[in-house]
mmCIF file of C-alpha atoms in Angstrom:
data_model
loop_
_atom_site.group_PDB
_atom_site.id
_atom_site.type_symbol
_atom_site.label_atom_id
_atom_site.label_comp_id
_atom_site.label_asym_id
_atom_site.label_seq_id
_atom_site.Cartn_x
_atom_site.Cartn_y
_atom_site.Cartn_z
ATOM 1 C CA MET A 739 92.410 162.061 50.935
ATOM 2 C CA SER A 740 91.349 159.341 53.369
ATOM 3 C CA ASP A 741 90.810 160.088 57.045
ATOM 4 C CA ASP A 742 93.748 157.798 57.939
ATOM 5 C CA VAL A 743 96.156 159.711 55.707
ATOM 6 C CA ALA A 744 94.844 163.066 56.918
ATOM 7 C CA GLN A 745 95.321 162.029 60.534
ATOM 8 C CA ALA A 746 98.876 160.813 59.849
ATOM 9 C CA LEU A 747 99.803 164.045 58.093
ATOM 10 C CA ALA A 748 98.287 166.121 60.900
ATOM 11 C CA PHE A 749 100.286 164.175 63.472
ATOM 12 C CA ILE A 750 103.505 164.588 61.464
ATOM 13 C CA GLU A 751 102.895 168.325 61.199
ATOM 14 C CA SER A 752 102.255 168.737 64.919
ATOM 15 C CA ALA A 753 104.892 166.356 66.324
ATOM 16 C CA THR A 754 107.966 167.766 68.069
ATOM 17 C CA LEU A 755 111.139 165.832 67.247
ATOM 18 C CA ASN A 756 114.401 165.621 69.152
ATOM 19 C CA PRO A 757 116.760 168.106 67.455
ATOM 20 C CA ILE A 758 119.546 166.954 65.195
ATOM 21 C CA GLU A 759 123.119 167.807 66.135
ATOM 22 C CA VAL A 760 123.946 169.180 62.711
ATOM 23 C CA GLY A 761 127.080 167.771 61.151
ATOM 24 C CA LEU A 762 128.364 166.079 64.287
ATOM 25 C CA TYR A 763 127.566 162.534 63.207
ATOM 26 C CA SER A 764 127.393 162.987 59.436
ATOM 27 C CA ARG A 765 129.031 160.336 57.268
ATOM 28 C CA ALA A 766 130.998 161.453 54.193
ATOM 29 C CA ALA A 767 129.799 158.317 52.393
ATOM 30 C CA ASP A 768 126.200 159.497 52.779
ATOM 31 C CA LEU A 769 126.672 162.939 51.241
ATOM 32 C CA PRO A 770 126.156 161.898 47.590
ATOM 33 C CA ARG A 771 122.930 160.198 48.626
ATOM 34 C CA GLY A 772 121.233 163.488 49.332
ATOM 35 C CA ARG A 773 118.270 163.233 51.664
ATOM 36 C CA ASP A 774 117.118 159.690 50.910
ATOM 37 C CA ARG A 775 117.647 157.661 54.075
ATOM 38 C CA GLY A 776 116.576 154.551 52.202
ATOM 39 C CA LYS A 777 119.993 154.474 50.526
ATOM 40 C CA CYS A 778 121.541 153.681 53.914
ATOM 41 C CA LEU A 779 119.646 150.388 53.754
ATOM 42 C CA GLY A 780 121.332 149.377 50.517
ATOM 43 C CA GLU A 781 120.108 148.850 46.983
ATOM 44 C CA PRO A 782 117.079 146.778 45.894
ATOM 45 C CA GLY A 783 118.020 143.178 45.229
ATOM 46 C CA GLN A 784 120.400 143.045 48.195
ATOM 47 C CA ASP A 785 119.948 142.552 51.920
ATOM 48 C CA GLY A 786 120.814 145.715 53.835
ATOM 49 C CA ALA A 787 121.110 147.116 57.345
ATOM 50 C CA ALA A 788 121.516 150.397 59.195
ATOM 51 C CA THR A 789 121.409 151.799 62.699
ATOM 52 C CA ILE A 790 118.627 154.350 63.099
ATOM 53 C CA GLY A 791 118.808 155.920 66.533
ATOM 54 C CA ALA A 792 118.681 153.015 68.974
ATOM 55 C CA THR A 793 117.352 150.582 66.356
ATOM 56 C CA LEU A 794 119.431 148.225 64.255
ATOM 57 C CA VAL A 795 117.161 147.622 61.260
ATOM 58 C CA SER A 796 117.704 144.966 58.600
ATOM 59 C CA VAL A 797 115.870 144.686 55.301
ATOM 60 C CA LEU A 798 115.579 141.748 52.953
ATOM 61 C CA ALA A 799 116.553 141.975 49.295
ATOM 62 C CA ASN A 800 112.964 142.150 48.030
ATOM 63 C CA LEU A 801 112.371 145.682 49.331
ATOM 64 C CA THR A 802 112.175 148.347 46.638
ATOM 65 C CA GLY A 803 113.934 151.662 46.981
ATOM 66 C CA GLN A 804 110.659 153.293 48.053
ATOM 67 C CA ASN A 805 110.098 150.540 50.636
ATOM 68 C CA ARG A 806 113.534 151.239 52.105
ATOM 69 C CA THR A 807 112.844 154.955 52.252
ATOM 70 C CA ASP A 808 109.502 154.328 53.989
ATOM 71 C CA VAL A 809 111.151 152.106 56.604
ATOM 72 C CA ALA A 810 114.065 154.490 57.224
ATOM 73 C CA ASN A 811 111.874 157.603 57.403
ATOM 74 C CA SER A 812 109.373 155.934 59.718
ATOM 75 C CA LEU A 813 112.039 154.671 62.117
ATOM 76 C CA GLU A 814 113.974 157.939 62.254
ATOM 77 C CA PHE A 815 110.806 159.966 62.773
ATOM 78 C CA ALA A 816 109.676 157.615 65.563
ATOM 79 C CA SER A 817 113.158 157.615 67.139
ATOM 80 C CA ARG A 818 113.349 161.393 67.292
ATOM 81 C CA TYR A 819 109.734 161.710 68.457
ATOM 82 C CA ALA A 820 110.200 159.148 71.249
ATOM 83 C CA ALA A 821 113.467 160.778 72.370
ATOM 84 C CA HIS A 822 111.692 164.107 72.743
ATOM 85 C CA GLU A 823 108.645 162.652 74.501
ATOM 86 C CA ALA A 824 110.529 160.320 76.873
ATOM 87 C CA GLY A 825 113.273 162.784 77.783
ATOM 88 C CA ALA A 826 115.455 161.337 80.539
ATOM 89 C CA ASP A 827 113.554 158.026 80.310
ATOM 90 C CA ASP A 828 115.054 157.258 76.910
ATOM 91 C CA HIS A 829 116.356 153.816 77.960
ATOM 92 C CA THR A 830 113.168 152.571 79.581
ATOM 93 C CA ALA A 831 109.838 151.115 78.564
ATOM 94 C CA ALA A 832 108.549 154.703 78.364
ATOM 95 C CA TYR A 833 110.760 155.439 75.349
ATOM 96 C CA TRP A 834 109.666 152.355 73.420
ATOM 97 C CA THR A 835 106.021 152.982 74.296
ATOM 98 C CA GLU A 836 106.280 156.444 72.728
ATOM 99 C CA PHE A 837 108.153 154.911 69.784
ATOM 100 C CA LYS A 838 105.345 152.396 69.205
ATOM 101 C CA LYS A 839 102.633 155.034 69.514
ATOM 102 C CA CYS A 840 104.418 157.128 66.879
ATOM 103 C CA ILE A 841 104.837 154.226 64.452
ATOM 104 C CA LEU A 842 101.120 153.493 64.617
ATOM 105 C CA ARG A 843 100.164 157.156 64.202
ATOM 106 C CA LEU A 844 102.323 157.321 61.077
ATOM 107 C CA GLY A 845 99.987 154.773 59.509
ATOM 108 C CA TRP A 846 101.515 151.392 60.229
ATOM 109 C CA PHE A 847 99.014 148.752 61.306
ATOM 110 C CA LYS A 848 99.728 146.736 64.441
ATOM 111 C CA GLN A 849 99.188 142.980 64.261
ATOM 112 C CA GLU A 850 100.771 141.960 67.543
ATOM 113 C CA ASP A 851 102.133 143.768 70.567
ATOM 114 C CA GLN A 852 103.458 142.341 73.806
ATOM 115 C CA TRP A 853 105.891 143.029 76.655
ATOM 116 C CA SER A 854 107.863 140.303 78.392
ATOM 117 C CA LYS A 855 110.369 140.390 81.243
ATOM 118 C CA ASP A 856 113.574 138.437 81.659
ATOM 119 C CA PHE A 857 116.604 138.390 83.919
ATOM 120 C CA ILE A 858 120.233 138.005 82.906
ATOM 121 C CA ASP A 859 122.717 136.442 85.271
ATOM 122 C CA GLY A 860 125.987 136.756 83.389
ATOM 123 C CA GLN A 861 127.407 133.679 85.056
ATOM 124 C CA THR A 862 124.630 131.392 83.814
ATOM 125 C CA THR A 863 123.147 132.863 80.655
ATOM 126 C CA GLY A 864 125.903 131.524 78.400
ATOM 127 C CA ALA A 865 126.023 134.739 76.355
ATOM 128 C CA GLU A 866 129.318 136.649 76.199
ATOM 129 C CA ASN A 867 127.679 140.044 75.701
ATOM 130 C CA PHE A 868 124.330 141.745 75.251
ATOM 131 C CA SER A 869 124.266 141.371 71.478
ATOM 132 C CA ASP A 870 124.871 137.626 71.867
ATOM 133 C CA TYR A 871 121.925 137.554 74.242
ATOM 134 C CA VAL A 872 119.750 139.332 71.678
ATOM 135 C CA ILE A 873 121.002 137.045 68.903
ATOM 136 C CA ASP A 874 120.026 133.990 70.953
ATOM 137 C CA ASN A 875 116.631 135.565 71.617
ATOM 138 C CA VAL A 876 116.011 136.319 67.940
ATOM 139 C CA ARG A 877 117.262 132.885 66.869
ATOM 140 C CA GLY A 878 114.708 131.240 69.142
ATOM 141 C CA ASP A 879 111.813 133.574 68.306
ATOM 142 C CA PRO A 880 109.203 131.786 66.140
ATOM 143 C CA LEU A 881 107.791 135.114 64.927
ATOM 144 C CA TYR A 882 110.890 135.782 62.823
ATOM 145 C CA SER A 883 111.319 133.839 59.581
ATOM 146 C CA SER A 884 114.647 132.135 58.828
ATOM 147 C CA PRO A 885 115.684 134.843 56.309
ATOM 148 C CA GLU A 886 114.786 137.558 58.837
ATOM 149 C CA LYS A 887 116.811 135.850 61.565
ATOM 150 C CA ASP A 888 119.797 135.536 59.249
ATOM 151 C CA VAL A 889 119.864 139.211 58.254
ATOM 152 C CA ILE A 890 119.304 140.457 61.830
ATOM 153 C CA ILE A 891 122.105 138.268 63.183
ATOM 154 C CA ARG A 892 124.517 139.392 60.466
ATOM 155 C CA ALA A 893 123.617 143.008 61.186
ATOM 156 C CA LEU A 894 124.241 142.542 64.924
ATOM 157 C CA GLN A 895 127.556 140.790 64.414
ATOM 158 C CA SER A 896 129.034 143.169 61.837
ATOM 159 C CA PRO A 897 129.474 146.399 63.886
ATOM 160 C CA ARG A 898 131.202 144.582 66.727
ATOM 161 C CA SER A 899 134.456 144.741 64.772
ATOM 162 C CA GLN A 900 133.897 148.318 63.529
ATOM 163 C CA ALA A 901 134.693 150.912 66.194
ATOM 164 C CA GLU A 902 133.199 153.836 64.266
ATOM 165 C CA LYS A 903 129.895 152.040 63.702
ATOM 166 C CA ARG A 904 129.702 151.072 67.359
ATOM 167 C CA ALA A 905 130.472 154.636 68.455
ATOM 168 C CA PHE A 906 127.536 155.920 66.408
ATOM 169 C CA PHE A 907 125.162 153.300 67.849
ATOM 170 C CA ARG A 908 126.481 153.787 71.406
ATOM 171 C CA ARG A 909 125.310 157.396 71.451
ATOM 172 C CA PHE A 910 121.699 156.194 71.322
ATOM 173 C CA THR A 911 121.889 152.972 73.320
ATOM 174 C CA ALA A 912 124.074 153.426 76.424
ATOM 175 C CA GLY A 913 123.019 155.376 79.507
ATOM 176 C CA GLY A 914 125.241 154.454 82.443
ATOM 177 C CA ASP A 915 123.774 151.450 84.228
ATOM 178 C CA LYS A 916 120.796 151.283 81.888
ATOM 179 C CA GLY A 917 120.408 151.070 78.148
ATOM 180 C CA SER A 918 118.228 149.800 75.358
ATOM 181 C CA PHE A 919 118.204 149.001 71.692
ATOM 182 C CA GLY A 920 115.846 147.555 69.143
ATOM 183 C CA VAL A 921 116.239 145.138 66.270
ATOM 184 C CA SER A 922 113.916 145.234 63.294
ATOM 185 C CA SER A 923 113.452 143.361 60.052
ATOM 186 C CA ALA A 924 111.486 144.435 57.021
ATOM 187 C CA THR A 925 110.364 142.373 54.057
ATOM 188 C CA VAL A 926 107.632 142.285 51.420
ATOM 189 C CA THR A 927 105.106 139.485 51.860
ATOM 190 C CA ASP A 928 102.249 138.980 49.384
ATOM 191 C CA GLY A 929 102.859 142.482 48.073
ATOM 192 C CA ALA A 930 102.691 144.158 51.496
ATOM 193 C CA LEU A 931 105.599 145.809 53.276
ATOM 194 C CA ALA A 932 105.921 144.200 56.703
ATOM 195 C CA MET A 933 108.159 145.170 59.591
ATOM 196 C CA ARG A 934 108.808 143.183 62.759
ATOM 197 C CA PHE A 935 110.380 144.915 65.715
ATOM 198 C CA SER A 936 111.815 143.798 69.061
ATOM 199 C CA ALA A 937 113.057 146.291 71.671
ATOM 200 C CA PHE A 938 115.270 145.314 74.601
ATOM 201 C CA THR A 939 115.679 147.452 77.726
ATOM 202 C CA PHE A 940 118.515 146.697 80.158
ATOM 203 C CA SER A 941 118.840 147.760 83.808
ATOM 204 C CA CYS A 942 122.224 146.588 85.082
ATOM 205 C CA ASN A 943 124.214 146.450 88.296
ATOM 206 C CA ALA A 944 127.228 147.855 86.437
ATOM 207 C CA VAL A 945 127.923 150.720 84.067
ATOM 208 C CA VAL A 946 127.739 149.540 80.452
ATOM 209 C CA ASP A 947 129.343 151.724 77.797
ATOM 210 C CA ASP A 948 128.691 149.589 74.713
ATOM 211 C CA TYR A 949 125.757 147.201 74.393
ATOM 212 C CA LEU A 950 127.185 145.384 71.385
ATOM 213 C CA ILE A 951 130.431 144.125 72.940
ATOM 214 C CA PHE A 952 130.263 144.644 76.739
ATOM 215 C CA ASN A 953 131.096 141.387 78.539
ATOM 216 C CA ILE A 954 128.209 140.299 80.757
ATOM 217 C CA LYS A 955 129.910 137.389 82.501
ATOM 218 C CA ASN A 956 129.943 139.069 85.917
ATOM 219 C CA ILE A 957 126.903 141.330 85.918
ATOM 220 C CA LYS A 958 123.198 141.002 86.485
ATOM 221 C CA ALA A 959 120.549 142.735 84.440
ATOM 222 C CA ASP A 960 116.785 142.972 84.245
ATOM 223 C CA VAL A 961 115.629 142.796 80.645
ATOM 224 C CA GLY A 962 112.367 143.919 79.148
ATOM 225 C CA LYS A 963 111.429 142.876 75.633
ATOM 226 C CA LYS A 964 108.774 144.501 73.505
ATOM 227 C CA ILE A 965 107.530 142.999 70.258
ATOM 228 C CA ILE A 966 105.790 145.076 67.615
ATOM 229 C CA ASP A 967 104.633 143.337 64.460
ATOM 230 C CA SER A 968 103.355 145.814 61.855
ATOM 231 C CA ILE A 969 102.330 146.144 58.208
ATOM 232 C CA ARG A 970 102.560 149.481 56.394
ATOM 233 C CA ARG A 971 99.441 151.300 55.332
ATOM 234 C CA GLN A 972 100.551 154.804 54.420
ATOM 235 C CA LEU A 973 103.341 157.239 55.104
ATOM 236 C CA ASP A 974 103.245 160.362 52.973
ATOM 237 C CA HIS A 975 106.023 162.327 54.494
ATOM 238 C CA LYS A 976 109.797 162.616 54.285
ATOM 239 C CA LEU A 977 111.943 164.197 56.926
ATOM 240 C CA ASP A 978 113.613 167.421 55.870
ATOM 241 C CA GLN A 979 117.083 166.759 57.309
ATOM 242 C CA ALA A 980 119.988 165.111 55.509
ATOM 243 C CA ALA A 981 120.752 161.508 56.435
ATOM 244 C CA GLY A 982 123.642 160.928 58.781
ATOM 245 C CA ASP A 983 122.778 162.275 62.213
ATOM 246 C CA TYR A 984 120.346 159.545 63.232
ATOM 247 C CA ILE A 985 121.082 156.889 60.627
ATOM 248 C CA ASP A 986 124.260 155.060 59.648
ATOM 249 C CA SER A 987 124.624 152.199 57.189
ATOM 250 C CA VAL A 988 125.926 148.803 58.338
ATOM 251 C CA ASP A 989 127.924 146.505 56.059
ATOM 252 C CA ILE A 990 126.621 142.950 56.259
#
């Protein structure tokens, strides 16, 4: 066993995760899938999407079933780890910093990492809501390929008309006058599983109860954006809880 794998397994063994609220957010559609979170990201040969904690992750069709499981397990583990470590700061840069640290300790390799700051004035931004703002940001981001942009945008647009899907995502993303969520895409490039991740933190002058549809025309918000661009090295661990409490599929 390599030192890298040994270190990842030791971290997984020692990490404390935010507890699952058993059964409360389970999805009947997920029960036949057993414990494989990858199934929430759809079948190989098809684009897929799911919400995992505060992350809306999209995968391209070329991911195998094992790839999808690796992505889903990594993101849920990091989400629950960051929630425990950040505590009350779960909608701030502190949460996403812990999230990033966990992803890297699980064996993903960082290629690029940066924070940027922005400011939303709802009367001038042109976006109707926060997800429109994120869509515009992703659409103009040169780091995302055209196929990645397409699948992320479809994944962001789809839950806006599905109250149950939004309710699941809201639990992890809304915190009064602050909130955050991440968007991620995963694909296989030259035989390597690659994941690109952007996290958005919002500090608003109004209470926001739903970051997918809340109208931002008359509010102001400070926005922080974090970019993590990673390629998988090794993850030899599967979470021991059934899918459903932190992950929910999205139809795109």
